[in-house]
Amino acid sequence: MFSKVWKKIQQGDFSPIYLLVGTEHYFFDETVRRIKESLNKDGETDILYFDLDEVPVQHVIEEADTVPFFTDRKLIIAKNASFLKATEKGKEKIDHDLKAFESWVQHPSETAITIFIAPYEKLDERKKVTKLMKDKALLLEAKPLDGNDLVVWVKSTVANEQKVMTDEAVGRLIDTVGQDLVQLQSEIHKMATYVGEQQEITKSDVELLMTRTLEQDAFQLLNAYLRGDTTTALTVYHDLLRQKEEPIMLTALLASQIRLMSNVRYLQKKGYHAQAIAKQLKVNPYRVKLIVESRQKVGEDRLLDVLHRLASADYQLKTSSGKRERILELFLMNRL
């Protein structure tokens, strides 16, 4: 759907109203960028921004109906169209004049392109204004990509960088980053720049250049601790301290990782596969994959014992006036 709309935009074929719905912000940003680019072919375009959590929608329609001075059309971007989703009565932030808006939607201005961004999983289909917008506006649903669709998108983005990526490298990239298209695009551009004249981006390139996350370091630290590798655990811990990470925050992160491991093991016993577990727990699939594929199977009692000891370390960190770095260090050195 997006590719067809983007092609029309490139040709200068615009809709007066766009409604972008969903949680994948890459599609919002890319659609707005392409409209700006196409409009600017004929000179600079007036661009106005509104946050509908801060101003009523009638401000948007007033601006849309005001004829631009120096251009044929102006571009209006109205984000956070929360009046299209379910809202508890009495908790609306802004008093939107929906009657006026509904009338305007049926006869929008010919001198403005207005984009309404609703960054929500779903809208309230019962509302008259929602039904009207879905009928009159050009609706684009920005849903996260997964499975083969995500692989195809990655390869297309790599091709735009004039590169190719091996299937192994694509899998490693997606496993590590997850489904965030903005972050994936950033990592792909970084890798394409790094390999220079080299045509292919390999799995080794991905592993070399991938930005390590704090969660990955915490997982490495915890795994080293659980298998009794004190040297590696302390090395990772001291590296994190040099990066100015706080022991209290690291303790909380380790506890969170323990709970994740416990939940993953539980869902595994229920017959869930890794992708389904990641979706159920709403975490990066790569984190789940590492736990599932780990050869080191830690029992529930052991995990609970470690969680209890982390709670004790957390209490000491929050009540001690001494050198706090030493408290988590002692925890890592004393494996029971």
Tab-separated table of C-alpha atoms in Angstrom:
chain	number	residue	atom	x	y	z
A	1	MET	CA	0.000	0.000	0.000
A	2	PHE	CA	2.716	2.500	0.981
A	3	SER	CA	4.776	1.855	-2.162
A	4	LYS	CA	1.773	2.626	-4.419
A	5	VAL	CA	0.970	5.819	-2.521
A	6	TRP	CA	4.629	6.892	-2.519
A	7	LYS	CA	4.770	6.406	-6.287
A	8	LYS	CA	1.749	8.704	-6.730
A	9	ILE	CA	3.324	11.269	-4.397
A	10	GLN	CA	6.516	11.215	-6.476
A	11	GLN	CA	4.399	11.935	-9.553
A	12	GLY	CA	2.744	14.896	-7.819
A	13	ASP	CA	-0.577	13.108	-7.385
A	14	PHE	CA	-1.637	14.134	-3.866
A	15	SER	CA	-4.711	13.535	-1.734
A	16	PRO	CA	-6.058	16.557	0.174
A	17	ILE	CA	-6.154	14.544	3.434
A	18	TYR	CA	-3.919	11.693	4.599
A	19	LEU	CA	-4.601	9.638	7.712
A	20	LEU	CA	-1.578	7.712	9.000
A	21	VAL	CA	-2.459	5.166	11.680
A	22	GLY	CA	-0.257	2.703	13.567
A	23	THR	CA	2.885	2.292	15.617
A	24	GLU	CA	5.633	2.046	12.992
A	25	HIS	CA	6.976	5.617	12.894
A	26	TYR	CA	9.257	4.913	9.944
A	27	PHE	CA	6.235	4.983	7.628
A	28	PHE	CA	5.065	8.306	9.095
A	29	ASP	CA	8.467	9.922	8.628
A	30	GLU	CA	9.003	8.509	5.159
A	31	THR	CA	5.567	9.561	3.872
A	32	VAL	CA	6.012	13.114	5.173
A	33	ARG	CA	9.539	13.263	3.721
A	34	ARG	CA	8.366	12.156	0.280
A	35	ILE	CA	5.494	14.644	0.209
A	36	LYS	CA	7.860	17.477	1.213
A	37	GLU	CA	10.360	16.410	-1.450
A	38	SER	CA	7.717	16.256	-4.175
A	39	LEU	CA	6.175	19.615	-3.241
A	40	ASN	CA	9.578	21.309	-3.122
A	41	LYS	CA	10.230	20.473	-6.789
A	42	ASP	CA	8.253	23.619	-7.604
A	43	GLY	CA	9.950	25.737	-4.936
A	44	GLU	CA	9.844	26.010	-1.173
A	45	THR	CA	6.552	24.945	0.435
A	46	ASP	CA	4.916	26.370	3.540
A	47	ILE	CA	4.936	23.633	6.195
A	48	LEU	CA	2.974	23.987	9.419
A	49	TYR	CA	2.946	21.625	12.397
A	50	PHE	CA	0.204	21.076	14.976
A	51	ASP	CA	0.113	18.847	18.046
A	52	LEU	CA	-3.524	17.901	18.640
A	53	ASP	CA	-2.714	17.049	22.238
A	54	GLU	CA	-1.996	20.754	22.674
A	55	VAL	CA	-4.330	22.600	20.273
A	56	PRO	CA	-7.895	21.933	19.060
A	57	VAL	CA	-8.459	20.521	15.580
A	58	GLN	CA	-10.341	23.673	14.531
A	59	HIS	CA	-6.959	25.453	14.403
A	60	VAL	CA	-5.876	22.951	11.776
A	61	ILE	CA	-8.919	23.420	9.556
A	62	GLU	CA	-8.693	27.222	9.874
A	63	GLU	CA	-5.097	27.073	8.666
A	64	ALA	CA	-5.980	24.653	5.875
A	65	ASP	CA	-8.701	27.019	4.625
A	66	THR	CA	-6.353	30.015	4.624
A	67	VAL	CA	-4.985	30.553	1.115
A	68	PRO	CA	-1.143	30.410	0.984
A	69	PHE	CA	0.640	33.565	-0.164
A	70	PHE	CA	3.688	32.345	-2.060
A	71	THR	CA	2.932	28.748	-3.040
A	72	ASP	CA	0.088	26.884	-4.697
A	73	ARG	CA	-0.327	24.524	-1.747
A	74	LYS	CA	0.772	24.383	1.848
A	75	LEU	CA	1.570	21.246	3.843
A	76	ILE	CA	-0.038	20.802	7.256
A	77	ILE	CA	1.077	18.056	9.617
A	78	ALA	CA	-1.217	17.365	12.579
A	79	LYS	CA	0.132	14.744	14.955
A	80	ASN	CA	-1.525	12.917	17.864
A	81	ALA	CA	-5.058	12.785	16.439
A	82	SER	CA	-6.314	11.279	19.689
A	83	PHE	CA	-9.930	12.289	19.038
A	84	LEU	CA	-10.052	9.306	16.643
A	85	LYS	CA	-9.357	6.743	19.357
A	86	ALA	CA	-11.339	5.626	22.390
A	87	THR	CA	-11.050	8.103	25.268
A	88	GLU	CA	-12.543	7.906	28.738
A	89	LYS	CA	-15.330	10.420	29.153
A	90	GLY	CA	-14.184	13.527	30.964
A	91	LYS	CA	-10.491	12.809	30.294
A	92	GLU	CA	-10.147	14.541	26.928
A	93	LYS	CA	-7.217	16.972	27.035
A	94	ILE	CA	-8.541	19.389	24.394
A	95	ASP	CA	-12.022	20.507	23.380
A	96	HIS	CA	-12.047	19.580	19.673
A	97	ASP	CA	-14.910	20.950	17.586
A	98	LEU	CA	-15.712	17.671	15.854
A	99	LYS	CA	-18.882	18.996	14.193
A	100	ALA	CA	-16.869	21.626	12.331
A	101	PHE	CA	-14.158	19.077	11.566
A	102	GLU	CA	-16.649	16.551	10.147
A	103	SER	CA	-18.067	19.236	7.868
A	104	TRP	CA	-14.565	20.248	6.705
A	105	VAL	CA	-13.488	16.660	5.977
A	106	GLN	CA	-16.291	16.369	3.421
A	107	HIS	CA	-15.092	19.526	1.612
A	108	PRO	CA	-11.358	19.930	2.343
A	109	SER	CA	-9.305	22.849	1.083
A	110	GLU	CA	-7.817	22.540	-2.400
A	111	THR	CA	-4.804	24.639	-1.468
A	112	ALA	CA	-3.567	22.464	1.418
A	113	ILE	CA	-2.382	18.915	1.931
A	114	THR	CA	-3.217	17.918	5.478
A	115	ILE	CA	-1.669	14.878	7.157
A	116	PHE	CA	-3.248	13.556	10.350
A	117	ILE	CA	-1.001	11.210	12.327
A	118	ALA	CA	-2.632	8.814	14.789
A	119	PRO	CA	0.253	6.816	16.357
A	120	TYR	CA	-2.006	4.195	17.929
A	121	GLU	CA	-2.592	0.488	17.373
A	122	LYS	CA	-6.256	1.051	16.590
A	123	LEU	CA	-8.915	3.728	16.342
A	124	ASP	CA	-12.416	3.831	17.783
A	125	GLU	CA	-14.440	2.508	14.846
A	126	ARG	CA	-17.707	3.438	16.589
A	127	LYS	CA	-17.074	7.159	16.332
A	128	LYS	CA	-18.694	9.046	13.482
A	129	VAL	CA	-15.547	11.128	12.980
A	130	THR	CA	-13.422	7.984	12.614
A	131	LYS	CA	-15.769	6.447	10.051
A	132	LEU	CA	-15.815	9.702	8.108
A	133	MET	CA	-12.024	10.032	8.111
A	134	LYS	CA	-11.578	6.454	6.933
A	135	ASP	CA	-14.032	7.146	4.131
A	136	LYS	CA	-12.793	10.558	2.974
A	137	ALA	CA	-9.061	10.563	3.767
A	138	LEU	CA	-6.363	8.418	2.196
A	139	LEU	CA	-5.793	5.892	4.977
A	140	LEU	CA	-2.342	4.360	5.480
A	141	GLU	CA	-1.839	1.797	8.230
A	142	ALA	CA	1.694	1.834	9.601
A	143	LYS	CA	1.970	-1.635	11.084
A	144	PRO	CA	5.272	-3.257	12.144
A	145	LEU	CA	6.641	-5.622	9.529
A	146	ASP	CA	7.519	-9.189	10.417
A	147	GLY	CA	8.511	-12.465	8.814
A	148	ASN	CA	9.272	-12.368	5.095
A	149	ASP	CA	7.895	-8.810	4.725
A	150	LEU	CA	10.593	-7.545	7.068
A	151	VAL	CA	13.321	-9.491	5.241
A	152	VAL	CA	12.165	-8.042	1.902
A	153	TRP	CA	12.169	-4.519	3.377
A	154	VAL	CA	15.720	-4.944	4.745
A	155	LYS	CA	17.022	-6.192	1.386
A	156	SER	CA	15.286	-3.327	-0.429
A	157	THR	CA	16.792	-0.782	1.977
A	158	VAL	CA	20.239	-2.352	1.481
A	159	ALA	CA	19.737	-2.165	-2.303
A	160	ASN	CA	18.966	1.563	-1.963
A	161	GLU	CA	22.453	1.863	-0.465
A	162	GLN	CA	23.816	0.121	-3.631
A	163	LYS	CA	24.766	-2.941	-1.586
A	164	VAL	CA	23.628	-6.536	-1.096
A	165	MET	CA	23.400	-8.434	2.184
A	166	THR	CA	23.663	-12.176	2.686
A	167	ASP	CA	20.631	-14.000	4.107
A	168	GLU	CA	22.737	-14.887	7.150
A	169	ALA	CA	23.578	-11.222	7.703
A	170	VAL	CA	19.941	-10.146	7.284
A	171	GLY	CA	18.859	-12.713	9.887
A	172	ARG	CA	21.539	-11.599	12.338
A	173	LEU	CA	20.609	-7.935	11.889
A	174	ILE	CA	16.887	-8.546	12.449
A	175	ASP	CA	17.561	-10.858	15.403
A	176	THR	CA	19.611	-8.162	17.107
A	177	VAL	CA	17.689	-4.985	16.279
A	178	GLY	CA	14.168	-6.378	16.094
A	179	GLN	CA	11.405	-4.791	14.001
A	180	ASP	CA	12.190	-1.099	14.530
A	181	LEU	CA	12.546	0.128	10.923
A	182	VAL	CA	14.096	3.462	11.885
A	183	GLN	CA	16.880	1.720	13.820
A	184	LEU	CA	17.301	-0.927	11.104
A	185	GLN	CA	17.659	1.781	8.469
A	186	SER	CA	20.268	3.578	10.582
A	187	GLU	CA	22.294	0.383	11.093
A	188	ILE	CA	22.122	-0.481	7.375
A	189	HIS	CA	23.392	2.971	6.383
A	190	LYS	CA	26.240	2.676	8.901
A	191	MET	CA	27.263	-0.725	7.512
A	192	ALA	CA	27.052	0.417	3.893
A	193	THR	CA	29.327	3.352	4.717
A	194	TYR	CA	31.770	1.090	6.576
A	195	VAL	CA	32.228	-1.502	3.803
A	196	GLY	CA	33.019	1.262	1.301
A	197	GLU	CA	33.561	-0.144	-2.192
A	198	GLN	CA	32.875	-3.677	-0.990
A	199	GLN	CA	29.577	-4.742	-2.549
A	200	GLU	CA	28.409	-7.292	0.004
A	201	ILE	CA	27.577	-6.807	3.669
A	202	THR	CA	28.300	-10.052	5.514
A	203	LYS	CA	27.298	-11.500	8.858
A	204	SER	CA	30.799	-10.657	10.150
A	205	ASP	CA	30.269	-7.004	9.183
A	206	VAL	CA	26.942	-6.969	11.040
A	207	GLU	CA	28.460	-8.456	14.211
A	208	LEU	CA	31.404	-6.065	14.056
A	209	LEU	CA	29.366	-2.914	13.592
A	210	MET	CA	26.152	-3.556	15.485
A	211	THR	CA	25.686	-1.107	18.328
A	212	ARG	CA	25.669	-3.161	21.501
A	213	THR	CA	22.705	-2.510	23.749
A	214	LEU	CA	22.740	-2.352	27.512
A	215	GLU	CA	20.366	-5.350	27.561
A	216	GLN	CA	22.902	-7.414	25.584
A	217	ASP	CA	25.680	-6.510	28.014
A	218	ALA	CA	23.426	-7.377	30.958
A	219	PHE	CA	22.624	-10.743	29.365
A	220	GLN	CA	26.333	-11.475	28.856
A	221	LEU	CA	27.079	-10.439	32.443
A	222	LEU	CA	24.279	-12.568	33.886
A	223	ASN	CA	25.142	-15.627	31.803
A	224	ALA	CA	28.772	-15.418	32.878
A	225	TYR	CA	27.663	-15.187	36.512
A	226	LEU	CA	25.261	-18.137	36.224
A	227	ARG	CA	27.900	-20.427	34.699
A	228	GLY	CA	30.460	-19.438	37.339
A	229	ASP	CA	32.701	-17.407	35.006
A	230	THR	CA	33.559	-14.707	37.533
A	231	THR	CA	36.361	-13.233	35.403
A	232	THR	CA	34.073	-12.485	32.446
A	233	ALA	CA	31.267	-11.246	34.709
A	234	LEU	CA	33.583	-8.772	36.468
A	235	THR	CA	35.167	-7.666	33.174
A	236	VAL	CA	31.767	-6.798	31.694
A	237	TYR	CA	30.708	-5.125	34.961
A	238	HIS	CA	33.808	-2.918	35.109
A	239	ASP	CA	33.366	-2.003	31.427
A	240	LEU	CA	29.827	-0.846	32.218
A	241	LEU	CA	31.068	1.188	35.186
A	242	ARG	CA	33.600	2.900	32.898
A	243	GLN	CA	30.636	3.794	30.659
A	244	LYS	CA	29.133	5.578	33.702
A	245	GLU	CA	26.349	3.027	34.233
A	246	GLU	CA	25.009	3.098	37.791
A	247	PRO	CA	25.123	-0.075	39.973
A	248	ILE	CA	21.502	0.467	41.102
A	249	MET	CA	20.314	0.571	37.490
A	250	LEU	CA	22.441	-2.477	36.574
A	251	THR	CA	20.993	-4.433	39.500
A	252	ALA	CA	17.468	-3.641	38.308
A	253	LEU	CA	18.432	-4.668	34.759
A	254	LEU	CA	19.846	-7.990	35.954
A	255	ALA	CA	16.672	-8.653	37.952
A	256	SER	CA	14.595	-7.839	34.876
A	257	GLN	CA	16.682	-10.297	32.842
A	258	ILE	CA	16.137	-13.017	35.471
A	259	ARG	CA	12.369	-12.466	35.319
A	260	LEU	CA	12.493	-12.605	31.529
A	261	MET	CA	14.416	-15.900	31.631
A	262	SER	CA	11.866	-17.328	34.048
A	263	ASN	CA	8.927	-16.230	31.865
A	264	VAL	CA	10.546	-17.594	28.714
A	265	ARG	CA	11.158	-20.989	30.359
A	266	TYR	CA	7.548	-21.055	31.549
A	267	LEU	CA	6.135	-20.314	28.088
A	268	GLN	CA	8.501	-22.855	26.535
A	269	LYS	CA	7.000	-25.527	28.765
A	270	LYS	CA	3.569	-24.428	27.526
A	271	GLY	CA	4.680	-25.152	23.955
A	272	TYR	CA	5.308	-21.623	22.699
A	273	HIS	CA	8.071	-21.125	20.105
A	274	ALA	CA	10.561	-18.245	20.329
A	275	GLN	CA	8.703	-15.807	18.037
A	276	ALA	CA	5.405	-16.370	19.863
A	277	ILE	CA	7.135	-15.911	23.234
A	278	ALA	CA	8.638	-12.592	22.097
A	279	LYS	CA	5.225	-11.397	20.948
A	280	GLN	CA	3.550	-12.538	24.164
A	281	LEU	CA	6.145	-10.849	26.385
A	282	LYS	CA	6.536	-7.821	24.071
A	283	VAL	CA	10.344	-7.977	23.983
A	284	ASN	CA	12.997	-8.002	21.267
A	285	PRO	CA	12.904	-11.463	19.585
A	286	TYR	CA	16.699	-11.641	19.782
A	287	ARG	CA	16.627	-11.553	23.598
A	288	VAL	CA	14.201	-14.475	23.619
A	289	LYS	CA	16.209	-16.349	20.999
A	290	LEU	CA	19.374	-16.107	23.121
A	291	ILE	CA	17.561	-17.572	26.138
A	292	VAL	CA	15.875	-20.339	24.141
A	293	GLU	CA	19.091	-21.362	22.383
A	294	SER	CA	21.256	-21.153	25.508
A	295	ARG	CA	22.803	-24.510	26.359
A	296	GLN	CA	22.874	-23.493	29.963
A	297	LYS	CA	19.490	-24.448	31.413
A	298	VAL	CA	19.067	-22.812	34.793
A	299	GLY	CA	16.416	-24.260	37.110
A	300	GLU	CA	13.559	-22.205	38.513
A	301	ASP	CA	14.871	-22.536	42.079
A	302	ARG	CA	18.256	-21.209	41.008
A	303	LEU	CA	16.680	-18.239	39.243
A	304	LEU	CA	14.566	-17.408	42.289
A	305	ASP	CA	17.628	-17.627	44.528
A	306	VAL	CA	19.551	-15.201	42.299
A	307	LEU	CA	16.545	-12.859	42.173
A	308	HIS	CA	16.380	-12.901	45.989
A	309	ARG	CA	20.092	-12.079	46.253
A	310	LEU	CA	19.695	-9.247	43.733
A	311	ALA	CA	16.871	-7.821	45.864
A	312	SER	CA	19.222	-7.879	48.851
A	313	ALA	CA	21.963	-6.144	46.815
A	314	ASP	CA	19.435	-3.545	45.644
A	315	TYR	CA	18.455	-2.804	49.264
A	316	GLN	CA	22.118	-2.391	50.256
A	317	LEU	CA	22.758	-0.088	47.300
A	318	LYS	CA	19.851	2.144	48.273
A	319	THR	CA	20.731	2.314	51.970
A	320	SER	CA	24.531	2.235	51.964
A	321	SER	CA	26.645	5.368	52.203
A	322	GLY	CA	29.840	3.550	51.220
A	323	LYS	CA	31.299	2.693	47.823
A	324	ARG	CA	28.247	1.317	46.023
A	325	GLU	CA	30.199	-0.185	43.105
A	326	ARG	CA	31.651	-2.717	45.554
A	327	ILE	CA	28.222	-4.115	46.561
A	328	LEU	CA	27.325	-5.481	43.102
A	329	GLU	CA	30.938	-6.565	42.624
A	330	LEU	CA	30.715	-8.723	45.770
A	331	PHE	CA	27.446	-10.183	44.490
A	332	LEU	CA	29.173	-11.227	41.238
A	333	MET	CA	32.121	-12.735	43.119
A	334	ASN	CA	29.998	-14.826	45.484
A	335	ARG	CA	28.169	-17.379	43.372
A	336	LEU	CA	26.130	-19.769	45.512
